[in-house]
Short mmCIF file of C-alpha atoms in Angstrom, two decimals:
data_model
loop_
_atom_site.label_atom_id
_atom_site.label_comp_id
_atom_site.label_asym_id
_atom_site.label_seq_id
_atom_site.Cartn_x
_atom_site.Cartn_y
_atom_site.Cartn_z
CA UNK Z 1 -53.36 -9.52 13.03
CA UNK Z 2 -51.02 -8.20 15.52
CA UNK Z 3 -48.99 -4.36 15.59
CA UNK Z 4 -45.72 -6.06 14.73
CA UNK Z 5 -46.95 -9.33 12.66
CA UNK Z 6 -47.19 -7.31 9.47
CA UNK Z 7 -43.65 -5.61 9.89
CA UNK Z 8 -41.65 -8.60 10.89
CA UNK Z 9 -43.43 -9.94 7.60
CA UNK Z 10 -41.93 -6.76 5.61
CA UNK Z 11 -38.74 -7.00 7.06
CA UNK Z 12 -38.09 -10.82 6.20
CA UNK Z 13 -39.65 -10.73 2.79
CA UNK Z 14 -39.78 -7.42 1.63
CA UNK Z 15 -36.12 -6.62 1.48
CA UNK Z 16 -34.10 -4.02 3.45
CA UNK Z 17 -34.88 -0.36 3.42
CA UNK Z 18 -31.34 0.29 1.54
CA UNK Z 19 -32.99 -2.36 -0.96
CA UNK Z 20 -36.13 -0.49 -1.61
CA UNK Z 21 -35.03 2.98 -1.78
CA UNK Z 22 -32.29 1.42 -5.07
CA UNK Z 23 -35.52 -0.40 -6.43
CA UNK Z 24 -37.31 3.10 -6.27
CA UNK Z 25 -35.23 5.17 -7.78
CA UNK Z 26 -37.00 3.48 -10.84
CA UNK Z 27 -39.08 6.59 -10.57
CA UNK Z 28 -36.91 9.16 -10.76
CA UNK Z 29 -37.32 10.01 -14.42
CA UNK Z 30 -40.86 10.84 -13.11
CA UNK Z 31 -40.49 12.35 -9.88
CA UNK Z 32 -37.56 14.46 -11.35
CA UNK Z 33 -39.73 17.11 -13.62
CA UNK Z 34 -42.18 16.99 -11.33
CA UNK Z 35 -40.10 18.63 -8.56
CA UNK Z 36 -38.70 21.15 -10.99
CA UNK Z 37 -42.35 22.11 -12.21
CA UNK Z 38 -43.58 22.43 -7.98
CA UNK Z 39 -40.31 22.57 -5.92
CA UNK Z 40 -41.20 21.21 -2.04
CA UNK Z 41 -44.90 20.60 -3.57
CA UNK Z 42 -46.65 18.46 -1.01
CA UNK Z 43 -46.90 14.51 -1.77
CA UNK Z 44 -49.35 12.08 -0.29
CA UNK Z 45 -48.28 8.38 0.06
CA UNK Z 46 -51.17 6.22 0.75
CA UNK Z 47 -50.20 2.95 2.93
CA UNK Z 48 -46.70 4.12 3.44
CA UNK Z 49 -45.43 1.38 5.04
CA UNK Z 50 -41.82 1.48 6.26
CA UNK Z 51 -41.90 5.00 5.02
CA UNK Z 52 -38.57 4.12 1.84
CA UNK Z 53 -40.58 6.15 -0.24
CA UNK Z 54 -41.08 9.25 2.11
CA UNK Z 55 -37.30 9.10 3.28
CA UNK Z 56 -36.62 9.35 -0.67
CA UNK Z 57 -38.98 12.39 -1.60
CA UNK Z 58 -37.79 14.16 1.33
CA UNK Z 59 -34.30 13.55 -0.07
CA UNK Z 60 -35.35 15.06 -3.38
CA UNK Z 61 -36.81 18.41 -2.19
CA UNK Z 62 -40.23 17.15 -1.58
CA UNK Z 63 -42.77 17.44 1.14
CA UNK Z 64 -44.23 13.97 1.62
CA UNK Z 65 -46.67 13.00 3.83
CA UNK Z 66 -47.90 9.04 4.42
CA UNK Z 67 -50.43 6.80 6.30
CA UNK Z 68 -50.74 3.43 6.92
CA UNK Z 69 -53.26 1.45 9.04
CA UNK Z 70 -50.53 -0.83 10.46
CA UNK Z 71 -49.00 0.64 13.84
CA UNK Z 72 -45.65 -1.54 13.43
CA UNK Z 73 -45.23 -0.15 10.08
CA UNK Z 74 -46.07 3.62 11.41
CA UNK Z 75 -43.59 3.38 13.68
CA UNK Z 76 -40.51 2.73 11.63
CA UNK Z 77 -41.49 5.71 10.12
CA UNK Z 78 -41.47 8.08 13.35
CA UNK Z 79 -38.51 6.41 13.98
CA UNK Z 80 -36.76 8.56 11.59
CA UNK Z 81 -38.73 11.85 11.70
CA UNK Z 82 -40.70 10.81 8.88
CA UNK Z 83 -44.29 12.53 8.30
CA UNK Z 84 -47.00 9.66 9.02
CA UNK Z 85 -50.50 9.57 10.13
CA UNK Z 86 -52.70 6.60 10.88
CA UNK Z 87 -55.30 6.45 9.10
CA UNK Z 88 -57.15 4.82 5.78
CA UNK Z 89 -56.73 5.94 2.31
CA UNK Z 90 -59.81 7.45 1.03
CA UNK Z 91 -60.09 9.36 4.47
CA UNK Z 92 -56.88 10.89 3.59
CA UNK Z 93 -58.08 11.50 0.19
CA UNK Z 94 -61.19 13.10 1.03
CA UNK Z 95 -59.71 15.15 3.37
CA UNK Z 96 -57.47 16.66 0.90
CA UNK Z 97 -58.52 19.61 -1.23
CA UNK Z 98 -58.83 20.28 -4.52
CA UNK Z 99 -55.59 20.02 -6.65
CA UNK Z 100 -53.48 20.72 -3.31
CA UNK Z 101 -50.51 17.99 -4.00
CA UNK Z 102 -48.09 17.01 -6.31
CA UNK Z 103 -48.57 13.59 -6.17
CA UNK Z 104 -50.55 10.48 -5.04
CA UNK Z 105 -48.46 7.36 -4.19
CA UNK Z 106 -49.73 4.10 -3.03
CA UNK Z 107 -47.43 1.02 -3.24
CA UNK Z 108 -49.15 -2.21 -2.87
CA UNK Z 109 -51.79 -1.64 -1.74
CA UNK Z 110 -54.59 -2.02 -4.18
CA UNK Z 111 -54.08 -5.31 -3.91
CA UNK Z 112 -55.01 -4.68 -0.20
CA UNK Z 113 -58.74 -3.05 -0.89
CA UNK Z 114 -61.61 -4.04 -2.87
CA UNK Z 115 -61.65 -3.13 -6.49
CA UNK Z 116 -64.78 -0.50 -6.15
CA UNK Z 117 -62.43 1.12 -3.61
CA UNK Z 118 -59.53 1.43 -6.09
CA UNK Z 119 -61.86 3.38 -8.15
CA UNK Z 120 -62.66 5.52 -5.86
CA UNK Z 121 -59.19 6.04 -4.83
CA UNK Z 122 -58.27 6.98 -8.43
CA UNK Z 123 -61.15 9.50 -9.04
CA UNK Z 124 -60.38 11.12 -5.40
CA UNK Z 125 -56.50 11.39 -6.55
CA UNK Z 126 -57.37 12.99 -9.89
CA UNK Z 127 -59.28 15.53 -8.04
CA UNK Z 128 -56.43 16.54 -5.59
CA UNK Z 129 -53.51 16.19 -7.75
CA UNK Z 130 -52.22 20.05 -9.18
CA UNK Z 131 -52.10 19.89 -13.19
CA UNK Z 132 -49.56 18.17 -14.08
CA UNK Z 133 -49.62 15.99 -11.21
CA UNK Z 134 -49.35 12.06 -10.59
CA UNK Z 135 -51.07 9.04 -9.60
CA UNK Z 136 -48.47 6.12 -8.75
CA UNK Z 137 -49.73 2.66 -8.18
CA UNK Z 138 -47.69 -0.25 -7.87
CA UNK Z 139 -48.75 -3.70 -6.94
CA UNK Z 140 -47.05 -7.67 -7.83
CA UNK Z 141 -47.82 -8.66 -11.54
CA UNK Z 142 -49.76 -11.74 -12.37
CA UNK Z 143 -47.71 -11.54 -15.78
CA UNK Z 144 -45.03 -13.04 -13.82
CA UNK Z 145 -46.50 -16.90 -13.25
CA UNK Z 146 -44.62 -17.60 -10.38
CA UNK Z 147 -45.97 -14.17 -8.48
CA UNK Z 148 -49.54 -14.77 -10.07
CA UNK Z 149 -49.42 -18.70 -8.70
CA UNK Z 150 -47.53 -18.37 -5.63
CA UNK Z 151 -45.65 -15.70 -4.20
CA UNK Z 152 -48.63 -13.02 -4.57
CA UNK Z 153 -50.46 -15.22 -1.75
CA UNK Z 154 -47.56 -15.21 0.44
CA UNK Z 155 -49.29 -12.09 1.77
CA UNK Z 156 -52.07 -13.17 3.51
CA UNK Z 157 -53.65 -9.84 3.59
CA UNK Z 158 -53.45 -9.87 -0.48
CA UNK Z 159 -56.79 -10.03 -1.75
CA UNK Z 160 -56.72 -10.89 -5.78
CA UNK Z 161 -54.19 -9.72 -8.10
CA UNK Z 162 -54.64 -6.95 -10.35
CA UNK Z 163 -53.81 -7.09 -14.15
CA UNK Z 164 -51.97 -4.21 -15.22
CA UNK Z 165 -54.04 -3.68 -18.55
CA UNK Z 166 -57.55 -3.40 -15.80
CA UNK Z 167 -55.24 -1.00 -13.35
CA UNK Z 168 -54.55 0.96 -16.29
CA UNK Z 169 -58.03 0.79 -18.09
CA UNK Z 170 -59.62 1.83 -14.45
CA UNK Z 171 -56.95 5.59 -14.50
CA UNK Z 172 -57.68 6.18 -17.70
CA UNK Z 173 -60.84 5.93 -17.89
CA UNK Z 174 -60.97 7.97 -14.51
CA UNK Z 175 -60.09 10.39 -16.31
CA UNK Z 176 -56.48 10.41 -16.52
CA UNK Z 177 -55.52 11.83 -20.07
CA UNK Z 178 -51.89 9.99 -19.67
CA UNK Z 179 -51.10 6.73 -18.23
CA UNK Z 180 -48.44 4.05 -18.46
CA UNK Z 181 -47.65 0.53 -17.46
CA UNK Z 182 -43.40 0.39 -15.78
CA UNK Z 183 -42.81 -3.33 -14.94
CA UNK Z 184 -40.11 -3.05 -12.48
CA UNK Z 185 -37.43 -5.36 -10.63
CA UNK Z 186 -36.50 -7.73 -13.30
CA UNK Z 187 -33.30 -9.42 -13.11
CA UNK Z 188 -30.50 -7.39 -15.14
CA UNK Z 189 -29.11 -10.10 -17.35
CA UNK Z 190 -32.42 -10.83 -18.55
CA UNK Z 191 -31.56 -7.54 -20.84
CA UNK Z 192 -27.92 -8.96 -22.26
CA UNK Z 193 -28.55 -11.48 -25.04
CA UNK Z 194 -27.09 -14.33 -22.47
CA UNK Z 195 -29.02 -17.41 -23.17
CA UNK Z 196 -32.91 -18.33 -21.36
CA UNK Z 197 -34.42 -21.12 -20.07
CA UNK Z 198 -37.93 -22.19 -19.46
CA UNK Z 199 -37.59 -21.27 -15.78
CA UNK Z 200 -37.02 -17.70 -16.84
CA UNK Z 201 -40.46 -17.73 -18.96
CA UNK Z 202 -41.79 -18.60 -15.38
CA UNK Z 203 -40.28 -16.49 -13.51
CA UNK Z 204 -38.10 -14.04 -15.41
CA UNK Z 205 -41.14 -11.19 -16.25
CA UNK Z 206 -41.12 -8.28 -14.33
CA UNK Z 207 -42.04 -9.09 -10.53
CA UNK Z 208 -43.66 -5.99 -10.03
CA UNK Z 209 -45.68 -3.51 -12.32
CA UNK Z 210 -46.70 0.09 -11.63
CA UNK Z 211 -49.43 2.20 -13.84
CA UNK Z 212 -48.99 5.99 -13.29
CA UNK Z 213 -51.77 8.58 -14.38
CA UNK Z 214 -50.63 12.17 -14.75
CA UNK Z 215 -53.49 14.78 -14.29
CA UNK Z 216 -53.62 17.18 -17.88
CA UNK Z 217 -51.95 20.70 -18.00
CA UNK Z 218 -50.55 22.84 -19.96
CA UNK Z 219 -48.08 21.07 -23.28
CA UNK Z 220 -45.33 23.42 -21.50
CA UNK Z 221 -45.89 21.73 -18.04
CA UNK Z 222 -46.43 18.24 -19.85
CA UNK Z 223 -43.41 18.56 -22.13
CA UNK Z 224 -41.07 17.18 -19.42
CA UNK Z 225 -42.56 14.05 -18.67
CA UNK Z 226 -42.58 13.23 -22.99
CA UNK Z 227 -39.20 11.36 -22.84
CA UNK Z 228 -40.16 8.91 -19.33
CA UNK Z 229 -43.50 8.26 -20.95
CA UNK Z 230 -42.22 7.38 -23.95
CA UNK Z 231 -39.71 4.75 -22.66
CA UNK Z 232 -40.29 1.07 -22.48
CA UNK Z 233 -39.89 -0.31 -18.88
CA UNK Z 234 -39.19 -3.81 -17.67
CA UNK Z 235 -40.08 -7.55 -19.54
CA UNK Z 236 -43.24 -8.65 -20.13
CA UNK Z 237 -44.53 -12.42 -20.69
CA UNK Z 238 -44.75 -12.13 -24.35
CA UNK Z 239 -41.30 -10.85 -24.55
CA UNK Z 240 -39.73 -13.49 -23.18
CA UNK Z 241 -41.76 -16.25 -24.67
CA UNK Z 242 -41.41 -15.10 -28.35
CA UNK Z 243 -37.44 -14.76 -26.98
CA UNK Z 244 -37.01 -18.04 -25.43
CA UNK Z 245 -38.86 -19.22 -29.07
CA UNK Z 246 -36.45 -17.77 -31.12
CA UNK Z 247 -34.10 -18.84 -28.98
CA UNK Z 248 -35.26 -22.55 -29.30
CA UNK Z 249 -36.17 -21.88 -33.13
CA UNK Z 250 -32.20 -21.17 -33.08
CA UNK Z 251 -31.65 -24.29 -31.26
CA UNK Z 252 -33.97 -26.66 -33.29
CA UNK Z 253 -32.43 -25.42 -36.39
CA UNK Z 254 -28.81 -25.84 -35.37
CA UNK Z 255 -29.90 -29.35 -34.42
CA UNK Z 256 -31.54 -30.27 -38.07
CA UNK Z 257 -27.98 -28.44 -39.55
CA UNK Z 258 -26.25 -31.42 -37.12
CA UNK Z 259 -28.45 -34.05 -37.89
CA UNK Z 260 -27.88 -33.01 -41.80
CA UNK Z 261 -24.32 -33.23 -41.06
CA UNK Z 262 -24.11 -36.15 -39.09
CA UNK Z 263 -26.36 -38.38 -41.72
CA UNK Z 264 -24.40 -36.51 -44.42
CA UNK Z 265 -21.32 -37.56 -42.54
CA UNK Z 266 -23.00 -41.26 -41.86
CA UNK Z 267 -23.74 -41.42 -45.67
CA UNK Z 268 -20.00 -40.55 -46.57
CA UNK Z 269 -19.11 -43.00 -44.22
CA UNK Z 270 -20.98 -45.81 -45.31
CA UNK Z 271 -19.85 -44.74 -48.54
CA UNK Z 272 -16.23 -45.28 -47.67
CA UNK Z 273 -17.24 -48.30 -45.86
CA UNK Z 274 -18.54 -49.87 -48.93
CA UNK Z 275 -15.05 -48.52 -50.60
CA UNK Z 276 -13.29 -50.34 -47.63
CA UNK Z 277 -15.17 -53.53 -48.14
CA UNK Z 278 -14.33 -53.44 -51.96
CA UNK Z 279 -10.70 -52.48 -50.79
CA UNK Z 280 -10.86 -55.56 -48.38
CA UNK Z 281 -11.90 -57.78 -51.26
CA UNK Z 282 -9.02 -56.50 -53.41
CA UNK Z 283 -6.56 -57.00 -50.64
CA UNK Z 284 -7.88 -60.84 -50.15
CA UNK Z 285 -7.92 -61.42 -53.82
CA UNK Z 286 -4.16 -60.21 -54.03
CA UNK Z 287 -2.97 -61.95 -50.99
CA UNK Z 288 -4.43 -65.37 -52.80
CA UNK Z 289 -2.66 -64.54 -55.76
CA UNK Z 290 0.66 -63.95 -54.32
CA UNK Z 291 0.23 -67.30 -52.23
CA UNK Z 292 -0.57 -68.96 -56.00
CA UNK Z 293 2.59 -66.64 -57.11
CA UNK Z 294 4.76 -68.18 -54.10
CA UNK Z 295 3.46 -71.64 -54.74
CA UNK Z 296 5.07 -71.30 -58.20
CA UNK Z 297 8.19 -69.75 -57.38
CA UNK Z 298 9.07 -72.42 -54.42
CA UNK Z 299 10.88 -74.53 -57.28
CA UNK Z 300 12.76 -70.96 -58.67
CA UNK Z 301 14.04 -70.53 -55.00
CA UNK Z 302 15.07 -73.61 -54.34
CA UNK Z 303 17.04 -73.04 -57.98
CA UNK Z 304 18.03 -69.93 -56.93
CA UNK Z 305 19.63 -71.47 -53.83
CA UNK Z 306 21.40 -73.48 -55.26
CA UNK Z 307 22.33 -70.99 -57.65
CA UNK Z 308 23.66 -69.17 -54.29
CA UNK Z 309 25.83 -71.64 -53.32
CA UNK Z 310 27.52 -72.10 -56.60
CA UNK Z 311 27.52 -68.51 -56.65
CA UNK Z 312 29.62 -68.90 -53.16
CA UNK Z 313 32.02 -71.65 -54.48
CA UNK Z 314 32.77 -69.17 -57.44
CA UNK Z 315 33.65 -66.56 -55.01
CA UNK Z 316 35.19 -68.69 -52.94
CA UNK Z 317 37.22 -69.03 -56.09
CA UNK Z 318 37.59 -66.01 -57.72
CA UNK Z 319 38.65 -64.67 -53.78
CA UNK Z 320 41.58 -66.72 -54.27
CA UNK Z 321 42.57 -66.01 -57.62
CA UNK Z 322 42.36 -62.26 -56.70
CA UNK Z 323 44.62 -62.83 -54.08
CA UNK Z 324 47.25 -65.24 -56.74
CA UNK Z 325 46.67 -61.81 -58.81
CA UNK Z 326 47.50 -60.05 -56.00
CA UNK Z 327 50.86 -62.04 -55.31
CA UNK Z 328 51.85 -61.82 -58.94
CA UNK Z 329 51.01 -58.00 -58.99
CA UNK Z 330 53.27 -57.77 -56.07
CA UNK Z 331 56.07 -59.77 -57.65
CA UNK Z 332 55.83 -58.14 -61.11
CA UNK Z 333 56.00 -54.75 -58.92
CA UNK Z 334 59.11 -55.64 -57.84
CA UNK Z 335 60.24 -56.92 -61.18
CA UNK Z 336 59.92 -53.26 -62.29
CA UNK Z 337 61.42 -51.63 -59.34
CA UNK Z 338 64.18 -53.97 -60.29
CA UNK Z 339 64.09 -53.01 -64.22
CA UNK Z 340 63.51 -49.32 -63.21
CA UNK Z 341 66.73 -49.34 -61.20
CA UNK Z 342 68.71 -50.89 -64.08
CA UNK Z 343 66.78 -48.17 -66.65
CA UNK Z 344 68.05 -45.52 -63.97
CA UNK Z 345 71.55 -46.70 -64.25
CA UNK Z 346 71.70 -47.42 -67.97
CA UNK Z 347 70.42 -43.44 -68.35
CA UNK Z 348 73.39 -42.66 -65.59
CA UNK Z 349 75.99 -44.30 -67.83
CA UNK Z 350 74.43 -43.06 -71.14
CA UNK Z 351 74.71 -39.90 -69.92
CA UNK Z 352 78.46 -40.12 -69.09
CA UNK Z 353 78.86 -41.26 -72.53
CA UNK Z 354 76.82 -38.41 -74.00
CA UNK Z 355 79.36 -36.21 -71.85
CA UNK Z 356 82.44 -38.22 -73.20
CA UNK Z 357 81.27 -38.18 -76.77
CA UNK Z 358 80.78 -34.51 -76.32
CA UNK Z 359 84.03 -34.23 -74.96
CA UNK Z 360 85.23 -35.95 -77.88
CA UNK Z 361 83.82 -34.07 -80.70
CA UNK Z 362 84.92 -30.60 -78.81
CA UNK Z 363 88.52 -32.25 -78.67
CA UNK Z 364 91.14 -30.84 -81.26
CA UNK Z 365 92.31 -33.99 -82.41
CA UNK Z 366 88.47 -34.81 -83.60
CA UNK Z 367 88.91 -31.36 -85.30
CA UNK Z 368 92.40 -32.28 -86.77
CA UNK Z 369 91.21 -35.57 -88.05
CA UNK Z 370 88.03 -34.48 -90.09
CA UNK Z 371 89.40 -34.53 -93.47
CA UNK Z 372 90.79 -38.40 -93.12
CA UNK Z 373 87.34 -39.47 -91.78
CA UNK Z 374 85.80 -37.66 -95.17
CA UNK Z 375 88.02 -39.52 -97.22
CA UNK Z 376 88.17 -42.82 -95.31
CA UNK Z 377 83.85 -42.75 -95.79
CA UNK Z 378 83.67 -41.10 -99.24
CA UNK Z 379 86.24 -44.10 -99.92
CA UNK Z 380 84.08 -47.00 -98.60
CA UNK Z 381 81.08 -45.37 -99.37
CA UNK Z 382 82.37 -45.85 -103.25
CA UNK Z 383 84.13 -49.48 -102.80
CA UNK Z 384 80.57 -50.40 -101.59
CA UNK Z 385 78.68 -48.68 -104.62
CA UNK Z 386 81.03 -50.40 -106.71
CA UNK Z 387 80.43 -53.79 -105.60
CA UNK Z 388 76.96 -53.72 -105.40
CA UNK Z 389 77.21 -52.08 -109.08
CA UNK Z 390 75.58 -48.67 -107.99
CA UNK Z 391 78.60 -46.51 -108.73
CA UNK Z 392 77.38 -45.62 -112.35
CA UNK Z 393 73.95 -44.88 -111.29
CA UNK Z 394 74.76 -43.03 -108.39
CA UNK Z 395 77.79 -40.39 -109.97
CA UNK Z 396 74.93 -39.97 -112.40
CA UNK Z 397 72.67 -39.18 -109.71
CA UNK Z 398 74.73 -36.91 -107.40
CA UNK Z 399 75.75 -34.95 -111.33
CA UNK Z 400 72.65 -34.60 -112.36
CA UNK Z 401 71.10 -31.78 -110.15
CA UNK Z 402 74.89 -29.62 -109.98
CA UNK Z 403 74.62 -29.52 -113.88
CA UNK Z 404 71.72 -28.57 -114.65
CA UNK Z 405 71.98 -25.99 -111.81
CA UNK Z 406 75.17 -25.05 -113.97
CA UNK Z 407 73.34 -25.09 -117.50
CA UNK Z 408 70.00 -22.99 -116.27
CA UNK Z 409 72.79 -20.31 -114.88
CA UNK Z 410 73.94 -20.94 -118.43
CA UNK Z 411 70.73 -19.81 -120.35
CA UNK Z 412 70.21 -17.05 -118.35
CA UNK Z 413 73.63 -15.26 -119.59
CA UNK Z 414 72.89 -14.79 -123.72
CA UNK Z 415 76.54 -14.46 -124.67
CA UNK Z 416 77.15 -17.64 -122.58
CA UNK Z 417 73.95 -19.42 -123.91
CA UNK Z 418 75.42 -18.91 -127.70
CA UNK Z 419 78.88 -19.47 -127.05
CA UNK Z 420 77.60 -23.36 -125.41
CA UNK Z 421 75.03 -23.73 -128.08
CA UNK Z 422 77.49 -23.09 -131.05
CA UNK Z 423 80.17 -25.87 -129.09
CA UNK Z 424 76.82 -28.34 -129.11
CA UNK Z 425 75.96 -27.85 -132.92
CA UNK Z 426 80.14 -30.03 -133.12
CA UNK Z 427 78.19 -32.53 -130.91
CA UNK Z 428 74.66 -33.58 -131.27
CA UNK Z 429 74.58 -36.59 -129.69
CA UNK Z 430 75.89 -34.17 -126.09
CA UNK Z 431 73.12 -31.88 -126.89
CA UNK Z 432 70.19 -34.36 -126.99
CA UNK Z 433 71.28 -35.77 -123.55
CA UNK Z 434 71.97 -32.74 -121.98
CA UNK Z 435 68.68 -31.63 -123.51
CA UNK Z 436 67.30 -34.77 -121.69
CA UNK Z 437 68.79 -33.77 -118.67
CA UNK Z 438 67.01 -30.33 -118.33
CA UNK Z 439 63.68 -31.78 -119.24
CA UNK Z 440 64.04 -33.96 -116.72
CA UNK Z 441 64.84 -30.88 -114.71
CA UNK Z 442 61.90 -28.94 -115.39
CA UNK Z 443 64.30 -26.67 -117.22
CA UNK Z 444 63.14 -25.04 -120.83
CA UNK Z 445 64.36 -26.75 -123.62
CA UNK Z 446 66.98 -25.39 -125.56
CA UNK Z 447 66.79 -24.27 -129.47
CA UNK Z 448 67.91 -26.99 -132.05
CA UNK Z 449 71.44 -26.91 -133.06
CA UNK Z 450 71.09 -24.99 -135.99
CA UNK Z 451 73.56 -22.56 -138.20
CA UNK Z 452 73.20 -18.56 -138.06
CA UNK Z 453 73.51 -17.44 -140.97
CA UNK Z 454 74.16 -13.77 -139.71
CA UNK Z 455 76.10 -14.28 -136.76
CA UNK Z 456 79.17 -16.36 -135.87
CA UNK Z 457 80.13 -16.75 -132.07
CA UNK Z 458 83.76 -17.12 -130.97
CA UNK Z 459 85.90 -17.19 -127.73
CA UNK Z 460 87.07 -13.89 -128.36
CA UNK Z 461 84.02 -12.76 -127.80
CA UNK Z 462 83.31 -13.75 -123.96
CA UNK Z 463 84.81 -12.36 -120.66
CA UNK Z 464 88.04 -13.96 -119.49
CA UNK Z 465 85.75 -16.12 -116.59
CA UNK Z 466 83.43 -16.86 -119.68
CA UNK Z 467 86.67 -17.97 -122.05
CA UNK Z 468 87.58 -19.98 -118.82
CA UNK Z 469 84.40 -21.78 -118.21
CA UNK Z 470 84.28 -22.59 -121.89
CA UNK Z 471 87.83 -23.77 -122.25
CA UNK Z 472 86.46 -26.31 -119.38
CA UNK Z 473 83.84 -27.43 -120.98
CA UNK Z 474 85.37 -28.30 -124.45
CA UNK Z 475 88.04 -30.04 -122.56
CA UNK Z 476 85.60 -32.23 -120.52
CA UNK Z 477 84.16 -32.93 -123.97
CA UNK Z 478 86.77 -33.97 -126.04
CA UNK Z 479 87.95 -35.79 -122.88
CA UNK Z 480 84.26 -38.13 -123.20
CA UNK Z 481 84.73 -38.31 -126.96
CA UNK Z 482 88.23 -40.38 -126.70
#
């Protein structure tokens, strides 16, 4: 294989230096504590390659030193003052003295050497690694099909892959008290809970793996590495096959819920079809029966028509006596705008009469002539009584109430009341008629006519009105007894 064959190679399919100097700083949780606990400790990188891993330790205080086999590679690395020797790994190993460096790097290249040498590289880094120290080794994982069936042999200086439970059985049981499996350069959304596909099952686990070792020391020394070693790195196969099941358990039972709803919905439709079919049958039914219904009531409408057009003459009719109303309304108006008219002038002239008639009676002459009207009707008020043979009756009549107004006055004056009653005792025939009269009056019969035998009235006895009154009355007396 040609100097510059296994560079070019690096270059197109590696990635760029900027690339794998992000991609390392995976390590820094590591590498970190480690520089606190031996600040610029030495560092030996075994097949250093482009010399990303060197540039980043001697950006972090370190003192790294590499070698690599490949001239092409060694050169990148001089090209920018890096620290690089060439020569073979366990040469530089054994050359090393006891617990002398920090740390022992070697990325991919076990997958470079035979597996007895990768043993011996492990026990050779345990020996010159200070307490505390570390053992990095990363190499492509077969975990990830795709690298373990393909890519891993685009390298045609790859021998066999490694599985990372052998890498890490072989450190530990070098003698490596501490040791850990990092997968490394997954993609990133593989950790949101975004959806996966079978491809990413393939494909999607960890490209890369690393197992680092850490040589015992002190718990004080140790204590700072507790949290890094303690932290789950990168996806492995089983994660995302148990995921992408879940994921399709999800799936499978969403479907069934569907299905359950579709054939639920199915069911309710062929229910409702069933309803529709019965609704259909209904419809048909009624539709027959109004034809049957129509069929009957042809005759009714053809009576009903000709109901209409009688019902048409009638109005025809009825239009025209409305309008003969009409004309008559019209002409009976005017009739009583006529009448009212008249009415208004007949009021007009009774109301000049009212004012003449008022004129009249407010005249003196009317005054002057009151006592001959009196007269003139008293007159023919009694020629007319006396022909129709009421004048008896109605003298009686108009007496009747002034005399017995006259006698109750009478009674209620004692000297009066026995003066009259001795003049009646002459006449008992008066006394039972006037006696008549005041019954008829509602007026308390007087005593019998009867003789005193201790007292005797006489005129002398009364006032001079009283002897007046009762010379009246005798005279109208004896003038009825003649």
């Amino acid at each position: 294989m040609s100097d510059n064959f296994y560079r070019a190679f690096e270059d197109r399919y590696r990635g760029a230096r900027p690339l794998i100097k992000s991609r390392l700083m995976a390590y820094q949780p590591f590498f970190a504590p480690l520089a606190a606990l031996y600040p610029g400790a030495a560092v030996l990188d075994l097949g250093c390659g482009r010399g990303e891993w060197l540039e980043l330790l001697t950006e972090h205080g370190f003192a790294p030193r590499g070698v690599d086999l490949d001239e092409g590679m060694l050169a990148a690395c001089r090209e920018r003052g890096l620290h690089a020797e060439l020569t073979d790994a366990l040469s530089a190993l054994r050359a090393q003295g006891d617990a002398s460096v920090a740390m022992v790097s070697a990325f991919h290249l076990v997958e470079h050497i035979p597996f007895d040498q990768v043993q011996l590289m492990i026990a050779e880094a345990l020996r010159v690694l200070l307490p505390g120290g570390l053992l990095i080794m990363e190499t492509p994982n077969p975990e990830n099909l795709v690298v373990g069936a393909s890519s891993f042999y685009m390298d045609p200086s790859h021998l066999k892959p490694i599985p990372s439970p052998l890498l890490e059985f072989v450190t530990g049981f070098a003698g490596f008290p501490r040791h850990k499996v990092l997968r490394l350069q997954e993609a990133a959304q593989l950790h949101t809970d975004a959806p996966i596909g079978l491809i990413n099952v393939l494909d999607g686990v960890s490209p890369d793996y690393a197992v680092l070792g850490q040589k015992d020391a002190p718990p004080e020394a140790l204590a700072a590495f507790a949290a890094p070693f303690a932290t789950k790195f990168g996806i492995g196969l089983s994660d995302l096959a148990l995921r992408f099941e879940e994921q399709d358990n999800r799936r499978r039972t969403e479907l069934h819920a569907g299905i359950a709803r579709v054939e639920h919905a199915l069911q309710a439709g062929l229910v409702s079809l069933g309803e529709a079919h019965q609704g259909v049958a209904r419809v048909a039914e009624g539709v027959e029966n109004n034809r049957r219904r129509l069929d009957l009531a042809d005759p009714i409408l053809q009576r009903v028509g000709a109901n209409a057009d009688r019902l048409a003459e009638l109005q025809g009719q009825m239009v025209q006596q409305v309008q003969l109303a009409l004309q008559a309304q019209l002409q009976v108006q005017g009739q009583l705008d006529a009448l009212g008219h008249r009415i208004g002038m007949a009021e007009a002239r009774a109301q000049q009469a009212d004012a003449h008639v008022a004129a009249l009676l407010d005249s003196t002459s009317w005054r002057a002539t009151a006592p001959l009207r009196m007269v003139a009707g008293t007159t023919y008020r009694l020629r007319s009584a006396a022909r129709d043979g009421r004048l008896a009756s109605g003298v009686k009549r108009r007496l009747a109430g002034p005399l017995v107004t006259f006698m109750r006055a009478m009674l209620r004056r004692p000297r009066v009341k026995r003066v009259a009653l001795t003049v009646l005792r002459r006449f008992p025939g008066l006394h039972a008629r006037l006696y008549g009269i005041l019954r008829r009056g509602n007026a308390p019969p007087p005593p019998p006519p009867a003789a005193s035998p201790t007292h005797s009235a006489s005129a002398a006895d009364l006032s001079p009105r009283e002897q007046r009154m009762y010379h009246e009355l005798k005279q109208a007396m004896e003038a009825r007894n003649k």
